[in-house]
mmCIF file of N, CA and C in Angstrom:
data_model
loop_
_atom_site.group_PDB
_atom_site.id
_atom_site.type_symbol
_atom_site.label_atom_id
_atom_site.label_comp_id
_atom_site.label_asym_id
_atom_site.label_seq_id
_atom_site.Cartn_x
_atom_site.Cartn_y
_atom_site.Cartn_z
ATOM 1 N N UNK A 19 -79.671 -191.414 -74.241
ATOM 2 C CA UNK A 19 -80.299 -191.011 -73.001
ATOM 3 C C UNK A 19 -80.451 -192.235 -72.123
ATOM 4 N N UNK A 20 -80.245 -192.012 -70.834
ATOM 5 C CA UNK A 20 -80.442 -193.098 -69.888
ATOM 6 C C UNK A 20 -79.829 -192.757 -68.550
ATOM 7 N N UNK A 21 -79.651 -193.791 -67.760
ATOM 8 C CA UNK A 21 -79.011 -193.650 -66.466
ATOM 9 C C UNK A 21 -77.535 -193.942 -66.652
ATOM 10 N N UNK A 22 -76.705 -192.909 -66.611
ATOM 11 C CA UNK A 22 -75.269 -193.025 -66.829
ATOM 12 C C UNK A 22 -74.585 -193.331 -65.502
ATOM 13 N N UNK A 23 -73.801 -194.423 -65.469
ATOM 14 C CA UNK A 23 -73.088 -194.809 -64.251
ATOM 15 C C UNK A 23 -72.036 -193.762 -63.908
ATOM 16 N N UNK A 24 -72.070 -193.301 -62.660
ATOM 17 C CA UNK A 24 -71.142 -192.274 -62.197
ATOM 18 C C UNK A 24 -70.239 -192.786 -61.076
ATOM 19 N N UNK A 25 -70.443 -194.019 -60.657
ATOM 20 C CA UNK A 25 -69.663 -194.597 -59.567
ATOM 21 C C UNK A 25 -70.373 -195.823 -59.031
ATOM 22 N N UNK A 26 -70.007 -196.222 -57.831
ATOM 23 C CA UNK A 26 -70.581 -197.400 -57.207
ATOM 24 C C UNK A 26 -72.054 -197.167 -56.869
ATOM 25 N N UNK A 27 -72.945 -197.797 -57.628
ATOM 26 C CA UNK A 27 -74.394 -197.663 -57.475
ATOM 27 C C UNK A 27 -74.850 -196.207 -57.468
ATOM 28 N N UNK A 28 -74.220 -195.392 -58.302
ATOM 29 C CA UNK A 28 -74.592 -193.987 -58.460
ATOM 30 C C UNK A 28 -74.813 -193.710 -59.943
ATOM 31 N N UNK A 29 -75.968 -193.149 -60.259
ATOM 32 C CA UNK A 29 -76.345 -192.923 -61.652
ATOM 33 C C UNK A 29 -76.894 -191.511 -61.825
ATOM 34 N N UNK A 30 -76.806 -191.034 -63.055
ATOM 35 C CA UNK A 30 -77.316 -189.716 -63.404
ATOM 36 C C UNK A 30 -78.221 -189.872 -64.621
ATOM 37 N N UNK A 31 -79.481 -189.461 -64.493
ATOM 38 C CA UNK A 31 -80.378 -189.469 -65.645
ATOM 39 C C UNK A 31 -79.900 -188.374 -66.577
ATOM 40 N N UNK A 32 -79.441 -188.760 -67.766
ATOM 41 C CA UNK A 32 -78.800 -187.775 -68.627
ATOM 42 C C UNK A 32 -78.859 -188.161 -70.100
ATOM 43 N N UNK A 33 -78.495 -187.180 -70.905
ATOM 44 C CA UNK A 33 -78.278 -187.373 -72.344
ATOM 45 C C UNK A 33 -76.798 -187.090 -72.553
ATOM 46 N N UNK A 34 -76.111 -187.990 -73.219
ATOM 47 C CA UNK A 34 -74.683 -187.789 -73.432
ATOM 48 C C UNK A 34 -74.318 -188.006 -74.890
ATOM 49 N N UNK A 35 -73.252 -187.345 -75.283
ATOM 50 C CA UNK A 35 -72.705 -187.460 -76.633
ATOM 51 C C UNK A 35 -71.786 -188.666 -76.618
ATOM 52 N N UNK A 36 -72.152 -189.702 -77.340
ATOM 53 C CA UNK A 36 -71.494 -190.994 -77.230
ATOM 54 C C UNK A 36 -70.582 -191.330 -78.405
ATOM 55 N N UNK A 37 -70.454 -190.450 -79.382
ATOM 56 C CA UNK A 37 -69.650 -190.764 -80.566
ATOM 57 C C UNK A 37 -68.163 -190.599 -80.282
ATOM 58 N N UNK A 38 -67.833 -189.756 -79.316
ATOM 59 C CA UNK A 38 -66.430 -189.566 -78.955
ATOM 60 C C UNK A 38 -66.062 -190.518 -77.813
ATOM 61 N N UNK A 39 -64.768 -190.709 -77.574
ATOM 62 C CA UNK A 39 -64.330 -191.700 -76.593
ATOM 63 C C UNK A 39 -64.766 -191.367 -75.164
ATOM 64 N N UNK A 40 -64.863 -190.113 -74.814
ATOM 65 C CA UNK A 40 -65.316 -189.716 -73.490
ATOM 66 C C UNK A 40 -66.794 -189.340 -73.561
ATOM 67 N N UNK A 41 -67.610 -190.010 -72.763
ATOM 68 C CA UNK A 41 -69.037 -189.687 -72.761
ATOM 69 C C UNK A 41 -69.216 -188.295 -72.182
ATOM 70 N N UNK A 42 -69.705 -187.376 -73.006
ATOM 71 C CA UNK A 42 -69.877 -185.985 -72.615
ATOM 72 C C UNK A 42 -71.351 -185.712 -72.385
ATOM 73 N N UNK A 43 -71.718 -185.335 -71.168
ATOM 74 C CA UNK A 43 -73.115 -185.103 -70.815
ATOM 75 C C UNK A 43 -73.570 -183.766 -71.393
ATOM 76 N N UNK A 44 -74.690 -183.814 -72.125
ATOM 77 C CA UNK A 44 -75.261 -182.601 -72.712
ATOM 78 C C UNK A 44 -76.431 -182.080 -71.879
ATOM 79 N N UNK A 45 -77.099 -182.971 -71.149
ATOM 80 C CA UNK A 45 -78.229 -182.589 -70.301
ATOM 81 C C UNK A 45 -78.363 -183.613 -69.194
ATOM 82 N N UNK A 46 -78.764 -183.159 -68.036
ATOM 83 C CA UNK A 46 -79.060 -184.093 -66.948
ATOM 84 C C UNK A 46 -80.250 -183.573 -66.154
ATOM 85 N N UNK A 47 -80.973 -184.506 -65.561
ATOM 86 C CA UNK A 47 -82.163 -184.140 -64.798
ATOM 87 C C UNK A 47 -81.793 -183.415 -63.521
ATOM 88 N N UNK A 48 -80.783 -183.877 -62.831
ATOM 89 C CA UNK A 48 -80.374 -183.239 -61.585
ATOM 90 C C UNK A 48 -78.946 -183.666 -61.286
ATOM 91 N N UNK A 49 -77.989 -182.976 -61.826
ATOM 92 C CA UNK A 49 -76.602 -183.416 -61.703
ATOM 93 C C UNK A 49 -76.038 -183.261 -60.307
ATOM 94 N N UNK A 50 -76.733 -182.562 -59.440
ATOM 95 C CA UNK A 50 -76.254 -182.397 -58.068
ATOM 96 C C UNK A 50 -76.720 -183.512 -57.136
ATOM 97 N N UNK A 51 -77.578 -184.399 -57.621
ATOM 98 C CA UNK A 51 -78.086 -185.472 -56.773
ATOM 99 C C UNK A 51 -78.169 -186.760 -57.590
ATOM 100 N N UNK A 52 -77.196 -187.633 -57.394
ATOM 101 C CA UNK A 52 -77.167 -188.910 -58.098
ATOM 102 C C UNK A 52 -78.215 -189.846 -57.514
ATOM 103 N N UNK A 53 -78.612 -190.842 -58.301
ATOM 104 C CA UNK A 53 -79.621 -191.800 -57.865
ATOM 105 C C UNK A 53 -79.033 -193.202 -57.853
ATOM 106 N N UNK A 54 -79.745 -194.129 -57.227
ATOM 107 C CA UNK A 54 -79.308 -195.524 -57.156
ATOM 108 C C UNK A 54 -79.895 -196.313 -58.329
ATOM 109 N N UNK A 55 -79.590 -197.606 -58.367
ATOM 110 C CA UNK A 55 -80.140 -198.438 -59.445
ATOM 111 C C UNK A 55 -81.623 -198.742 -59.224
ATOM 112 N N UNK A 56 -82.202 -198.248 -58.145
ATOM 113 C CA UNK A 56 -83.631 -198.404 -57.888
ATOM 114 C C UNK A 56 -84.442 -197.234 -58.449
ATOM 115 N N UNK A 57 -83.786 -196.261 -59.048
ATOM 116 C CA UNK A 57 -84.468 -195.059 -59.549
ATOM 117 C C UNK A 57 -85.305 -195.371 -60.786
ATOM 118 N N UNK A 58 -86.340 -194.566 -60.982
ATOM 119 C CA UNK A 58 -87.154 -194.690 -62.190
ATOM 120 C C UNK A 58 -87.673 -193.322 -62.617
ATOM 121 N N UNK A 59 -87.905 -193.200 -63.905
ATOM 122 C CA UNK A 59 -88.464 -191.984 -64.493
ATOM 123 C C UNK A 59 -89.888 -192.300 -64.888
ATOM 124 N N UNK A 60 -90.816 -191.452 -64.498
ATOM 125 C CA UNK A 60 -92.212 -191.710 -64.841
ATOM 126 C C UNK A 60 -92.916 -190.421 -65.236
ATOM 127 N N UNK A 61 -94.027 -190.597 -65.924
ATOM 128 C CA UNK A 61 -94.898 -189.485 -66.278
ATOM 129 C C UNK A 61 -96.155 -189.619 -65.443
ATOM 130 N N UNK A 62 -96.509 -188.549 -64.767
ATOM 131 C CA UNK A 62 -97.714 -188.579 -63.959
ATOM 132 C C UNK A 62 -98.932 -188.339 -64.836
ATOM 133 N N UNK A 63 -100.101 -188.617 -64.291
ATOM 134 C CA UNK A 63 -101.330 -188.456 -65.073
ATOM 135 C C UNK A 63 -101.605 -187.011 -65.439
ATOM 136 N N UNK A 64 -101.007 -186.055 -64.708
ATOM 137 C CA UNK A 64 -101.220 -184.641 -65.053
ATOM 138 C C UNK A 64 -100.152 -184.097 -65.996
ATOM 139 N N UNK A 65 -99.248 -184.956 -66.507
ATOM 140 C CA UNK A 65 -98.301 -184.543 -67.535
ATOM 141 C C UNK A 65 -96.923 -184.149 -67.046
ATOM 142 N N UNK A 66 -96.615 -184.374 -65.779
ATOM 143 C CA UNK A 66 -95.287 -184.050 -65.262
ATOM 144 C C UNK A 66 -94.331 -185.225 -65.433
ATOM 145 N N UNK A 67 -93.070 -184.925 -65.607
ATOM 146 C CA UNK A 67 -92.014 -185.937 -65.658
ATOM 147 C C UNK A 67 -91.344 -185.932 -64.290
ATOM 148 N N UNK A 68 -91.241 -187.122 -63.663
ATOM 149 C CA UNK A 68 -90.751 -187.214 -62.295
ATOM 150 C C UNK A 68 -89.683 -188.302 -62.207
ATOM 151 N N UNK A 69 -88.567 -187.976 -61.551
ATOM 152 C CA UNK A 69 -87.498 -188.931 -61.279
ATOM 153 C C UNK A 69 -87.573 -189.297 -59.805
ATOM 154 N N UNK A 70 -87.829 -190.574 -59.538
ATOM 155 C CA UNK A 70 -87.929 -191.065 -58.166
ATOM 156 C C UNK A 70 -86.783 -192.017 -57.871
ATOM 157 N N UNK A 71 -86.347 -192.008 -56.619
ATOM 158 C CA UNK A 71 -85.336 -192.942 -56.146
ATOM 159 C C UNK A 71 -85.751 -193.396 -54.756
ATOM 160 N N UNK A 72 -85.960 -194.693 -54.613
ATOM 161 C CA UNK A 72 -86.407 -195.263 -53.332
ATOM 162 C C UNK A 72 -87.659 -194.549 -52.825
ATOM 163 N N UNK A 73 -88.606 -194.355 -53.713
ATOM 164 C CA UNK A 73 -89.911 -193.762 -53.436
ATOM 165 C C UNK A 73 -89.840 -192.304 -52.990
ATOM 166 N N UNK A 74 -88.731 -191.628 -53.263
ATOM 167 C CA UNK A 74 -88.605 -190.202 -52.987
ATOM 168 C C UNK A 74 -88.400 -189.468 -54.302
ATOM 169 N N UNK A 75 -89.035 -188.332 -54.461
ATOM 170 C CA UNK A 75 -88.861 -187.526 -55.663
ATOM 171 C C UNK A 75 -87.519 -186.809 -55.587
ATOM 172 N N UNK A 76 -86.702 -187.040 -56.622
ATOM 173 C CA UNK A 76 -85.375 -186.429 -56.710
ATOM 174 C C UNK A 76 -85.413 -185.212 -57.633
ATOM 175 N N UNK A 77 -86.225 -185.294 -58.680
ATOM 176 C CA UNK A 77 -86.314 -184.227 -59.679
ATOM 177 C C UNK A 77 -87.692 -184.293 -60.306
ATOM 178 N N UNK A 78 -88.240 -183.137 -60.641
ATOM 179 C CA UNK A 78 -89.564 -183.092 -61.257
ATOM 180 C C UNK A 78 -89.636 -181.936 -62.236
ATOM 181 N N UNK A 79 -90.225 -182.176 -63.391
ATOM 182 C CA UNK A 79 -90.444 -181.156 -64.401
ATOM 183 C C UNK A 79 -91.918 -180.795 -64.324
ATOM 184 N N UNK A 80 -92.243 -179.758 -63.565
ATOM 185 C CA UNK A 80 -93.640 -179.368 -63.330
ATOM 186 C C UNK A 80 -94.202 -178.439 -64.395
ATOM 187 N N UNK A 81 -93.378 -177.878 -65.220
ATOM 188 C CA UNK A 81 -93.863 -176.894 -66.196
ATOM 189 C C UNK A 81 -94.748 -177.505 -67.271
ATOM 190 N N UNK A 82 -94.843 -178.823 -67.316
ATOM 191 C CA UNK A 82 -95.658 -179.471 -68.341
ATOM 192 C C UNK A 82 -97.027 -179.881 -67.809
ATOM 193 N N UNK A 83 -97.312 -179.627 -66.548
ATOM 194 C CA UNK A 83 -98.596 -179.985 -65.958
ATOM 195 C C UNK A 83 -99.736 -179.279 -66.682
ATOM 196 N N UNK A 84 -100.748 -180.033 -67.048
ATOM 197 C CA UNK A 84 -101.920 -179.466 -67.699
ATOM 198 C C UNK A 84 -101.740 -179.184 -69.183
ATOM 199 N N UNK A 85 -100.599 -179.573 -69.761
ATOM 200 C CA UNK A 85 -100.347 -179.299 -71.185
ATOM 201 C C UNK A 85 -100.622 -180.515 -72.072
ATOM 202 N N UNK A 86 -101.321 -181.487 -71.539
ATOM 203 C CA UNK A 86 -101.729 -182.684 -72.287
ATOM 204 C C UNK A 86 -100.556 -183.461 -72.875
ATOM 205 N N UNK A 87 -99.505 -183.637 -72.091
ATOM 206 C CA UNK A 87 -98.368 -184.441 -72.539
ATOM 207 C C UNK A 87 -98.830 -185.882 -72.677
ATOM 208 N N UNK A 88 -98.612 -186.450 -73.865
ATOM 209 C CA UNK A 88 -99.024 -187.831 -74.067
ATOM 210 C C UNK A 88 -97.859 -188.763 -74.414
ATOM 211 N N UNK A 89 -96.706 -188.165 -74.788
ATOM 212 C CA UNK A 89 -95.571 -189.027 -75.095
ATOM 213 C C UNK A 89 -94.267 -188.257 -75.028
ATOM 214 N N UNK A 90 -93.200 -189.035 -74.921
ATOM 215 C CA UNK A 90 -91.845 -188.487 -74.937
ATOM 216 C C UNK A 90 -91.147 -189.035 -76.168
ATOM 217 N N UNK A 91 -90.207 -188.253 -76.684
ATOM 218 C CA UNK A 91 -89.503 -188.656 -77.901
ATOM 219 C C UNK A 91 -88.037 -188.258 -77.793
ATOM 220 N N UNK A 92 -87.163 -189.197 -78.073
ATOM 221 C CA UNK A 92 -85.736 -188.901 -78.147
ATOM 222 C C UNK A 92 -85.423 -188.723 -79.625
ATOM 223 N N UNK A 93 -85.125 -187.510 -80.014
ATOM 224 C CA UNK A 93 -84.889 -187.212 -81.433
ATOM 225 C C UNK A 93 -83.462 -187.552 -81.833
ATOM 226 N N UNK A 94 -83.241 -187.763 -83.113
ATOM 227 C CA UNK A 94 -81.911 -188.092 -83.627
ATOM 228 C C UNK A 94 -80.895 -186.990 -83.330
ATOM 229 N N UNK A 95 -81.362 -185.785 -83.117
ATOM 230 C CA UNK A 95 -80.474 -184.657 -82.819
ATOM 231 C C UNK A 95 -79.928 -184.711 -81.397
ATOM 232 N N UNK A 96 -80.551 -185.560 -80.541
ATOM 233 C CA UNK A 96 -80.174 -185.611 -79.136
ATOM 234 C C UNK A 96 -81.113 -184.821 -78.257
ATOM 235 N N UNK A 97 -82.152 -184.248 -78.838
ATOM 236 C CA UNK A 97 -83.134 -183.466 -78.095
ATOM 237 C C UNK A 97 -84.203 -184.410 -77.539
ATOM 238 N N UNK A 98 -84.386 -184.405 -76.221
ATOM 239 C CA UNK A 98 -85.448 -185.171 -75.574
ATOM 240 C C UNK A 98 -86.648 -184.248 -75.460
ATOM 241 N N UNK A 99 -87.795 -184.679 -75.988
ATOM 242 C CA UNK A 99 -88.950 -183.800 -76.147
ATOM 243 C C UNK A 99 -90.188 -184.447 -75.538
ATOM 244 N N UNK A 100 -90.982 -183.639 -74.852
ATOM 245 C CA UNK A 100 -92.301 -184.050 -74.391
ATOM 246 C C UNK A 100 -93.323 -183.435 -75.328
ATOM 247 N N UNK A 101 -94.215 -184.280 -75.852
ATOM 248 C CA UNK A 101 -95.173 -183.850 -76.872
ATOM 249 C C UNK A 101 -96.607 -183.894 -76.359
ATOM 250 N N UNK A 102 -97.433 -182.952 -76.841
ATOM 251 C CA UNK A 102 -98.844 -182.938 -76.475
ATOM 252 C C UNK A 102 -99.654 -183.763 -77.473
ATOM 253 N N UNK A 103 -100.956 -183.711 -77.347
ATOM 254 C CA UNK A 103 -101.849 -184.506 -78.200
ATOM 255 C C UNK A 103 -101.739 -184.138 -79.676
ATOM 256 N N UNK A 104 -101.297 -182.926 -79.967
ATOM 257 C CA UNK A 104 -101.115 -182.482 -81.356
ATOM 258 C C UNK A 104 -99.705 -182.743 -81.860
ATOM 259 N N UNK A 105 -98.925 -183.512 -81.107
ATOM 260 C CA UNK A 105 -97.517 -183.804 -81.423
ATOM 261 C C UNK A 105 -96.644 -182.555 -81.449
ATOM 262 N N UNK A 106 -97.057 -181.522 -80.717
ATOM 263 C CA UNK A 106 -96.272 -180.305 -80.580
ATOM 264 C C UNK A 106 -95.421 -180.401 -79.317
ATOM 265 N N UNK A 107 -94.147 -179.999 -79.393
ATOM 266 C CA UNK A 107 -93.310 -180.051 -78.196
ATOM 267 C C UNK A 107 -93.754 -179.027 -77.152
ATOM 268 N N UNK A 108 -93.871 -179.485 -75.905
ATOM 269 C CA UNK A 108 -94.202 -178.578 -74.807
ATOM 270 C C UNK A 108 -93.009 -178.422 -73.865
ATOM 271 N N UNK A 109 -91.998 -179.268 -74.006
ATOM 272 C CA UNK A 109 -90.758 -179.169 -73.247
ATOM 273 C C UNK A 109 -89.664 -179.861 -74.051
ATOM 274 N N UNK A 110 -88.462 -179.249 -74.090
ATOM 275 C CA UNK A 110 -87.333 -179.827 -74.811
ATOM 276 C C UNK A 110 -86.072 -179.711 -73.969
ATOM 277 N N UNK A 111 -85.273 -180.756 -73.973
ATOM 278 C CA UNK A 111 -84.003 -180.691 -73.245
ATOM 279 C C UNK A 111 -83.089 -179.637 -73.858
ATOM 280 N N UNK A 112 -83.171 -179.405 -75.163
ATOM 281 C CA UNK A 112 -82.340 -178.378 -75.800
ATOM 282 C C UNK A 112 -82.622 -176.986 -75.226
ATOM 283 N N UNK A 113 -83.834 -176.757 -74.752
ATOM 284 C CA UNK A 113 -84.168 -175.472 -74.154
ATOM 285 C C UNK A 113 -83.744 -175.393 -72.694
ATOM 286 N N UNK A 114 -83.234 -176.493 -72.175
ATOM 287 C CA UNK A 114 -82.810 -176.571 -70.782
ATOM 288 C C UNK A 114 -81.417 -177.176 -70.700
ATOM 289 N N UNK A 115 -80.526 -176.745 -71.580
ATOM 290 C CA UNK A 115 -79.194 -177.349 -71.656
ATOM 291 C C UNK A 115 -78.358 -176.999 -70.435
ATOM 292 N N UNK A 116 -77.333 -177.803 -70.224
ATOM 293 C CA UNK A 116 -76.432 -177.551 -69.101
ATOM 294 C C UNK A 116 -75.208 -176.822 -69.628
ATOM 295 N N UNK A 117 -74.060 -177.473 -69.696
ATOM 296 C CA UNK A 117 -72.844 -176.774 -70.118
ATOM 297 C C UNK A 117 -72.215 -177.342 -71.386
ATOM 298 N N UNK A 118 -72.939 -178.195 -72.106
ATOM 299 C CA UNK A 118 -72.422 -178.798 -73.325
ATOM 300 C C UNK A 118 -73.482 -178.715 -74.419
ATOM 301 N N UNK A 119 -73.079 -178.319 -75.598
ATOM 302 C CA UNK A 119 -73.998 -178.292 -76.735
ATOM 303 C C UNK A 119 -73.710 -179.462 -77.649
ATOM 304 N N UNK A 120 -74.754 -180.012 -78.234
ATOM 305 C CA UNK A 120 -74.603 -181.072 -79.222
ATOM 306 C C UNK A 120 -74.499 -180.462 -80.602
ATOM 307 N N UNK A 121 -73.919 -181.188 -81.569
ATOM 308 C CA UNK A 121 -73.832 -180.655 -82.926
ATOM 309 C C UNK A 121 -75.211 -180.247 -83.440
ATOM 310 N N UNK A 122 -75.295 -179.105 -84.051
ATOM 311 C CA UNK A 122 -76.514 -178.545 -84.641
ATOM 312 C C UNK A 122 -77.552 -178.101 -83.612
ATOM 313 N N UNK A 123 -77.190 -178.051 -82.326
ATOM 314 C CA UNK A 123 -78.122 -177.563 -81.304
ATOM 315 C C UNK A 123 -78.153 -176.050 -81.331
ATOM 316 N N UNK A 124 -79.379 -175.493 -81.336
ATOM 317 C CA UNK A 124 -79.551 -174.046 -81.316
ATOM 318 C C UNK A 124 -79.551 -173.546 -79.878
ATOM 319 N N UNK A 125 -78.984 -172.369 -79.686
ATOM 320 C CA UNK A 125 -79.087 -171.694 -78.393
ATOM 321 C C UNK A 125 -80.348 -170.846 -78.417
ATOM 322 N N UNK A 126 -81.255 -171.107 -77.509
ATOM 323 C CA UNK A 126 -82.519 -170.366 -77.487
ATOM 324 C C UNK A 126 -82.589 -169.487 -76.271
#
């Protein structure tokens, strides 16, 4: 997971399958709007995940607001998960997949 270079100062916040020669994107925050190298991903105090670029919000995951998100975890399976105080997932990238599945990923 990270900011995958897509061109000249253009990046996509994504999870990609890196074991094969072609990096295959399994999930992205907003594939229709690339960001610059000034972009950052942050968690707000109310539990939302926000992608900003040049102080503008490009993408936001609002469904986690008020769910006591205290940490994020990149699992060995490739699933990016937001966890609450009880270490229970409240949001998973696997539940919001794009057009590529990773090995052992369930369709929900």
